[in-house]
Amino acid sequence: MSRLHVVHTTSIRYAGPVTASYNEARMTPLAQPGQTVLETRLDIQPLTWSYEYRDYWGSSVTAFEVLAPHELLVVVAEHRIDIHERTPAKATTGWDTVRGPELRDRLAEFLADTPTTLAPDEVVELAARNAHGRDPNEAATAICGELRDELEYVPGVTAVHTPASEAWAARKGVCQDMAHLAAGALRSVGIPVRYVSGYLYPSSDGEVGEVLVGQSHAWIEWWAGEWHPYDPTNRVPAGPQHVVLARGRSYDDVAPLRGIFAGPGTQDLDVQVQITRES
């Protein structure tokens, strides 16, 4: 087990006074097997009013508004989380179950593509080729592996709302692109997929007390008898270095911070994640 202290700071500076701002933050870790949330807080400056709720996908949401003129909005999410060694997903099932009417009805929303996950024809062909002769779990791993072989990790080429087809055409992208492509590819062969947002602790052997620059990260979970968490960017099952914040169909369902405001445009956006291993 390891205890992580996460400080996630988002600063938005506007070009002039903003008179009103309405926002949603999905920046609170989920309590789940292998992940125990000991402390969590969200500090918002300035702040007029806020409330918390669970969204349709089970993610924790803090909705808030700022009705005082402001030129700077700062959101600090701070958490202490115990991460336990997670039992690897073992249950598998065959194509008859995955493609059967009961499962397709129950998990229909994780089989339907969004504009950012719709796989181009080449990716659909790649998925079908890798699924041939393999069970659903083996097929999912093989599909993610070949996709990663084809895509170079290059920051700044895409944005969070870039369609998977554009990242594929460029053969470049970041974790969101790889998660979107993997989701679309797996869904094209009938495997339900959830998109996951969270943090990645950047070291497998970080020292206790050492403050490291963490990463906001994205990965997927596919269903093949049970949910199998997998990080296609790093070609590994998601494990004790992954902290889950939110789940949905694509990035649009799990954006850490989104909102609207009345006033001039955004001049500067700064996001920093610091993670300290405390034990």
GROMACS .gro file of C-alpha atoms in nm:
model
  279
    1MET     CA    1   0.000   0.000   0.000
    2SER     CA    2   0.112   0.356  -0.063
    3ARG     CA    3  -0.035   0.684   0.056
    4LEU     CA    4  -0.036   0.967  -0.197
    5HIS     CA    5  -0.084   1.338  -0.131
    6VAL     CA    6  -0.210   1.508  -0.448
    7VAL     CA    7  -0.231   1.884  -0.503
    8HIS     CA    8  -0.392   1.978  -0.835
    9THR     CA    9  -0.395   2.354  -0.901
   10THR     CA   10  -0.577   2.519  -1.192
   11SER     CA   11  -0.538   2.894  -1.246
   12ILE     CA   12  -0.741   3.079  -1.507
   13ARG     CA   13  -0.647   3.442  -1.576
   14TYR     CA   14  -0.888   3.647  -1.787
   15ALA     CA   15  -0.810   3.937  -2.016
   16GLY     CA   16  -1.027   4.164  -1.801
   17PRO     CA   17  -1.292   4.152  -1.525
   18VAL     CA   18  -1.538   3.860  -1.549
   19THR     CA   19  -1.875   3.943  -1.396
   20ALA     CA   20  -2.012   3.587  -1.364
   21SER     CA   21  -1.872   3.235  -1.391
   22TYR     CA   22  -2.058   2.900  -1.375
   23ASN     CA   23  -1.855   2.581  -1.353
   24GLU     CA   24  -1.839   2.208  -1.284
   25ALA     CA   25  -1.532   2.037  -1.136
   26ARG     CA   26  -1.474   1.661  -1.155
   27MET     CA   27  -1.162   1.666  -0.941
   28THR     CA   28  -1.257   1.443  -0.645
   29PRO     CA   29  -1.117   1.087  -0.642
   30LEU     CA   30  -1.361   0.798  -0.635
   31ALA     CA   31  -1.373   0.559  -0.340
   32GLN     CA   32  -1.347   0.208  -0.483
   33PRO     CA   33  -1.169  -0.125  -0.426
   34GLY     CA   34  -0.796  -0.056  -0.415
   35GLN     CA   35  -0.845   0.319  -0.366
   36THR     CA   36  -0.937   0.464  -0.026
   37VAL     CA   37  -0.997   0.839  -0.007
   38LEU     CA   38  -0.880   0.960   0.334
   39GLU     CA   39  -0.915   1.335   0.284
   40THR     CA   40  -1.033   1.548  -0.003
   41ARG     CA   41  -1.105   1.918  -0.042
   42LEU     CA   42  -1.168   2.165  -0.318
   43ASP     CA   43  -1.066   2.525  -0.253
   44ILE     CA   44  -1.209   2.777  -0.502
   45GLN     CA   45  -1.114   3.145  -0.505
   46PRO     CA   46  -1.322   3.353  -0.544
   47LEU     CA   47  -1.643   3.164  -0.473
   48THR     CA   48  -2.008   3.268  -0.434
   49TRP     CA   49  -2.189   2.934  -0.404
   50SER     CA   50  -2.130   2.561  -0.462
   51TYR     CA   51  -2.290   2.220  -0.419
   52GLU     CA   52  -2.185   1.860  -0.475
   53TYR     CA   53  -2.360   1.570  -0.648
   54ARG     CA   54  -2.297   1.245  -0.833
   55ASP     CA   55  -2.343   1.258  -1.207
   56TYR     CA   56  -2.508   0.994  -1.426
   57TRP     CA   57  -2.179   0.802  -1.458
   58GLY     CA   58  -2.111   0.794  -1.083
   59SER     CA   59  -1.845   1.065  -1.078
   60SER     CA   60  -1.829   1.322  -0.798
   61VAL     CA   61  -1.909   1.674  -0.924
   62THR     CA   62  -1.871   2.011  -0.753
   63ALA     CA   63  -2.085   2.274  -0.925
   64PHE     CA   64  -1.998   2.632  -0.836
   65GLU     CA   65  -2.055   2.989  -0.941
   66VAL     CA   66  -1.872   3.317  -0.894
   67LEU     CA   67  -2.090   3.627  -0.910
   68ALA     CA   68  -1.829   3.883  -0.804
   69PRO     CA   69  -1.609   4.055  -1.064
   70HIS     CA   70  -1.278   3.872  -1.091
   71GLU     CA   71  -0.980   3.847  -1.324
   72LEU     CA   72  -0.832   3.531  -1.173
   73LEU     CA   73  -0.999   3.200  -1.085
   74VAL     CA   74  -0.795   2.948  -0.884
   75VAL     CA   75  -0.917   2.594  -0.810
   76VAL     CA   76  -0.703   2.379  -0.580
   77ALA     CA   77  -0.798   2.013  -0.537
   78GLU     CA   78  -0.607   1.843  -0.254
   79HIS     CA   79  -0.638   1.476  -0.162
   80ARG     CA   80  -0.482   1.205   0.052
   81ILE     CA   81  -0.544   0.860  -0.090
   82ASP     CA   82  -0.437   0.510   0.010
   83ILE     CA   83  -0.366   0.301  -0.298
   84HIS     CA   84  -0.366  -0.072  -0.236
   85GLU     CA   85  -0.224  -0.337  -0.465
   86ARG     CA   86  -0.521  -0.416  -0.685
   87THR     CA   87  -0.617  -0.771  -0.764
   88PRO     CA   88  -0.575  -0.805  -1.140
   89ALA     CA   89  -0.900  -0.854  -1.329
   90LYS     CA   90  -0.916  -1.225  -1.409
   91ALA     CA   91  -1.269  -1.304  -1.520
   92THR     CA   92  -1.303  -1.343  -1.893
   93THR     CA   93  -1.589  -1.438  -2.117
   94GLY     CA   94  -1.651  -1.531  -2.478
   95TRP     CA   95  -1.781  -1.337  -2.773
   96ASP     CA   96  -2.126  -1.492  -2.739
   97THR     CA   97  -2.169  -1.318  -2.403
   98VAL     CA   98  -2.000  -0.990  -2.501
   99ARG     CA   99  -2.208  -0.962  -2.817
  100GLY     CA  100  -2.523  -1.109  -2.664
  101PRO     CA  101  -2.847  -0.907  -2.639
  102GLU     CA  102  -2.851  -0.891  -2.257
  103LEU     CA  103  -2.506  -0.731  -2.230
  104ARG     CA  104  -2.555  -0.507  -2.532
  105ASP     CA  105  -2.867  -0.371  -2.368
  106ARG     CA  106  -2.713  -0.332  -2.021
  107LEU     CA  107  -2.393  -0.163  -2.143
  108ALA     CA  108  -2.531   0.003  -2.456
  109GLU     CA  109  -2.391   0.345  -2.362
  110PHE     CA  110  -2.037   0.206  -2.347
  111LEU     CA  111  -2.077   0.050  -2.691
  112ALA     CA  112  -2.197   0.369  -2.862
  113ASP     CA  113  -1.933   0.603  -3.002
  114THR     CA  114  -1.905   0.975  -2.941
  115PRO     CA  115  -1.764   1.226  -3.195
  116THR     CA  116  -1.420   1.193  -3.033
  117THR     CA  117  -1.410   0.811  -3.019
  118LEU     CA  118  -1.551   0.718  -3.361
  119ALA     CA  119  -1.284   0.498  -3.518
  120PRO     CA  120  -1.176   0.557  -3.880
  121ASP     CA  121  -1.199   0.267  -4.126
  122GLU     CA  122  -0.831   0.176  -4.088
  123VAL     CA  123  -0.870   0.141  -3.713
  124VAL     CA  124  -1.187  -0.068  -3.754
  125GLU     CA  125  -0.991  -0.302  -3.982
  126LEU     CA  126  -0.701  -0.314  -3.736
  127ALA     CA  127  -0.941  -0.407  -3.456
  128ALA     CA  128  -1.113  -0.681  -3.658
  129ARG     CA  129  -0.776  -0.829  -3.756
  130ASN     CA  130  -0.654  -0.842  -3.397
  131ALA     CA  131  -0.983  -0.982  -3.267
  132HIS     CA  132  -0.973  -1.278  -3.506
  133GLY     CA  133  -0.886  -1.599  -3.323
  134ARG     CA  134  -0.864  -1.435  -2.979
  135ASP     CA  135  -1.108  -1.412  -2.689
  136PRO     CA  136  -1.239  -1.062  -2.604
  137ASN     CA  137  -0.980  -0.991  -2.333
  138GLU     CA  138  -0.687  -1.107  -2.546
  139ALA     CA  139  -0.825  -0.915  -2.843
  140ALA     CA  140  -0.854  -0.592  -2.642
  141THR     CA  141  -0.491  -0.616  -2.529
  142ALA     CA  142  -0.371  -0.689  -2.883
  143ILE     CA  143  -0.573  -0.402  -3.033
  144CYS     CA  144  -0.439  -0.152  -2.780
  145GLY     CA  145  -0.085  -0.274  -2.846
  146GLU     CA  146  -0.098  -0.227  -3.221
  147LEU     CA  147  -0.265   0.112  -3.188
  148ARG     CA  148   0.016   0.225  -2.957
  149ASP     CA  149   0.275   0.095  -3.204
  150GLU     CA  150   0.124   0.323  -3.469
  151LEU     CA  151   0.087   0.636  -3.256
  152GLU     CA  152   0.377   0.852  -3.140
  153TYR     CA  153   0.337   1.031  -2.807
  154VAL     CA  154   0.373   1.401  -2.896
  155PRO     CA  155   0.219   1.673  -2.673
  156GLY     CA  156   0.070   1.983  -2.832
  157VAL     CA  157  -0.040   1.827  -3.162
  158THR     CA  158  -0.399   1.765  -3.047
  159ALA     CA  159  -0.647   1.904  -2.794
  160VAL     CA  160  -0.879   1.723  -2.555
  161HIS     CA  161  -1.170   1.746  -2.801
  162THR     CA  162  -0.971   1.634  -3.108
  163PRO     CA  163  -1.152   1.344  -3.281
  164ALA     CA  164  -0.970   1.012  -3.273
  165SER     CA  165  -0.969   1.011  -3.653
  166GLU     CA  166  -0.751   1.324  -3.660
  167ALA     CA  167  -0.499   1.183  -3.413
  168TRP     CA  168  -0.487   0.865  -3.620
  169ALA     CA  169  -0.430   1.059  -3.942
  170ALA     CA  170  -0.141   1.247  -3.779
  171ARG     CA  171  -0.015   0.929  -3.605
  172LYS     CA  172   0.058   1.156  -3.309
  173GLY     CA  173  -0.119   1.241  -2.985
  174VAL     CA  174  -0.130   1.210  -2.608
  175CYS     CA  175  -0.307   0.992  -2.354
  176GLN     CA  176  -0.655   1.127  -2.433
  177ASP     CA  177  -0.609   1.046  -2.802
  178MET     CA  178  -0.486   0.696  -2.728
  179ALA     CA  179  -0.776   0.634  -2.491
  180HIS     CA  180  -1.026   0.767  -2.746
  181LEU     CA  181  -0.877   0.556  -3.026
  182ALA     CA  182  -0.870   0.245  -2.809
  183ALA     CA  183  -1.230   0.300  -2.701
  184GLY     CA  184  -1.350   0.338  -3.060
  185ALA     CA  185  -1.150   0.040  -3.182
  186LEU     CA  186  -1.275  -0.193  -2.908
  187ARG     CA  187  -1.633  -0.076  -2.946
  188SER     CA  188  -1.612  -0.146  -3.320
  189VAL     CA  189  -1.568  -0.519  -3.245
  190GLY     CA  190  -1.839  -0.519  -2.978
  191ILE     CA  191  -1.639  -0.474  -2.655
  192PRO     CA  192  -1.789  -0.221  -2.407
  193VAL     CA  193  -1.541   0.047  -2.298
  194ARG     CA  194  -1.534   0.317  -2.030
  195TYR     CA  195  -1.307   0.623  -2.053
  196VAL     CA  196  -1.128   0.700  -1.724
  197SER     CA  197  -0.965   1.025  -1.610
  198GLY     CA  198  -0.731   1.061  -1.316
  199TYR     CA  199  -0.371   1.103  -1.210
  200LEU     CA  200  -0.059   0.904  -1.283
  201TYR     CA  201   0.209   0.884  -1.015
  202PRO     CA  202   0.519   0.927  -1.229
  203SER     CA  203   0.757   0.687  -1.052
  204SER     CA  204   0.739   0.319  -0.964
  205ASP     CA  205   0.991   0.366  -0.683
  206GLY     CA  206   0.945   0.726  -0.564
  207GLU     CA  207   1.088   0.800  -0.223
  208VAL     CA  208   0.867   0.883   0.072
  209GLY     CA  209   0.840   1.262   0.111
  210GLU     CA  210   0.962   1.336  -0.241
  211VAL     CA  211   0.739   1.584  -0.427
  212LEU     CA  212   0.706   1.485  -0.792
  213VAL     CA  213   0.541   1.656  -1.085
  214GLY     CA  214   0.240   1.436  -1.150
  215GLN     CA  215   0.026   1.404  -1.456
  216SER     CA  216  -0.341   1.430  -1.534
  217HIS     CA  217  -0.394   1.108  -1.724
  218ALA     CA  218  -0.650   0.909  -1.922
  219TRP     CA  219  -0.696   0.537  -1.973
  220ILE     CA  220  -0.977   0.289  -2.039
  221GLU     CA  221  -1.164  -0.003  -1.886
  222TRP     CA  222  -1.311  -0.273  -2.108
  223TRP     CA  223  -1.569  -0.534  -2.012
  224ALA     CA  224  -1.484  -0.898  -2.075
  225GLY     CA  225  -1.641  -1.085  -1.786
  226GLU     CA  226  -1.557  -0.793  -1.555
  227TRP     CA  227  -1.408  -0.447  -1.604
  228HIS     CA  228  -1.041  -0.464  -1.701
  229PRO     CA  229  -0.855  -0.132  -1.643
  230TYR     CA  230  -0.582  -0.073  -1.899
  231ASP     CA  231  -0.349   0.216  -1.980
  232PRO     CA  232  -0.294   0.209  -2.359
  233THR     CA  233  -0.039   0.492  -2.348
  234ASN     CA  234   0.195   0.295  -2.122
  235ARG     CA  235   0.088  -0.053  -2.243
  236VAL     CA  236   0.009  -0.175  -1.890
  237PRO     CA  237  -0.297  -0.263  -1.681
  238ALA     CA  238  -0.392   0.040  -1.472
  239GLY     CA  239  -0.263  -0.027  -1.121
  240PRO     CA  240  -0.127   0.133  -0.804
  241GLN     CA  241   0.019   0.432  -0.990
  242HIS     CA  242  -0.325   0.528  -1.128
  243VAL     CA  243  -0.569   0.741  -0.924
  244VAL     CA  244  -0.926   0.735  -1.058
  245LEU     CA  245  -1.121   1.062  -1.068
  246ALA     CA  246  -1.409   1.004  -1.310
  247ARG     CA  247  -1.553   0.767  -1.569
  248GLY     CA  248  -1.768   0.816  -1.877
  249ARG     CA  249  -1.787   0.748  -2.250
  250SER     CA  250  -1.514   0.993  -2.351
  251TYR     CA  251  -1.331   1.304  -2.227
  252ASP     CA  252  -1.649   1.510  -2.268
  253ASP     CA  253  -1.807   1.320  -1.976
  254VAL     CA  254  -1.511   1.359  -1.739
  255ALA     CA  255  -1.348   1.698  -1.801
  256PRO     CA  256  -1.182   1.805  -1.471
  257LEU     CA  257  -1.310   2.162  -1.507
  258ARG     CA  258  -1.563   2.309  -1.746
  259GLY     CA  259  -1.785   2.612  -1.743
  260ILE     CA  260  -1.904   2.935  -1.898
  261PHE     CA  261  -1.839   3.296  -1.802
  262ALA     CA  262  -1.950   3.649  -1.887
  263GLY     CA  263  -1.659   3.874  -1.974
  264PRO     CA  264  -1.347   3.894  -2.192
  265GLY     CA  265  -1.162   3.586  -2.311
  266THR     CA  266  -0.915   3.369  -2.122
  267GLN     CA  267  -0.565   3.512  -2.129
  268ASP     CA  268  -0.377   3.236  -1.950
  269LEU     CA  269  -0.447   2.884  -1.822
  270ASP     CA  270  -0.202   2.709  -1.591
  271VAL     CA  271  -0.244   2.356  -1.454
  272GLN     CA  272  -0.004   2.194  -1.207
  273VAL     CA  273  -0.022   1.853  -1.041
  274GLN     CA  274   0.213   1.765  -0.754
  275ILE     CA  275   0.211   1.420  -0.599
  276THR     CA  276   0.395   1.321  -0.283
  277ARG     CA  277   0.425   0.965  -0.161
  278GLU     CA  278   0.372   0.979   0.216
  279SER     CA  279   0.415   0.610   0.297
   0.00000   0.00000   0.00000
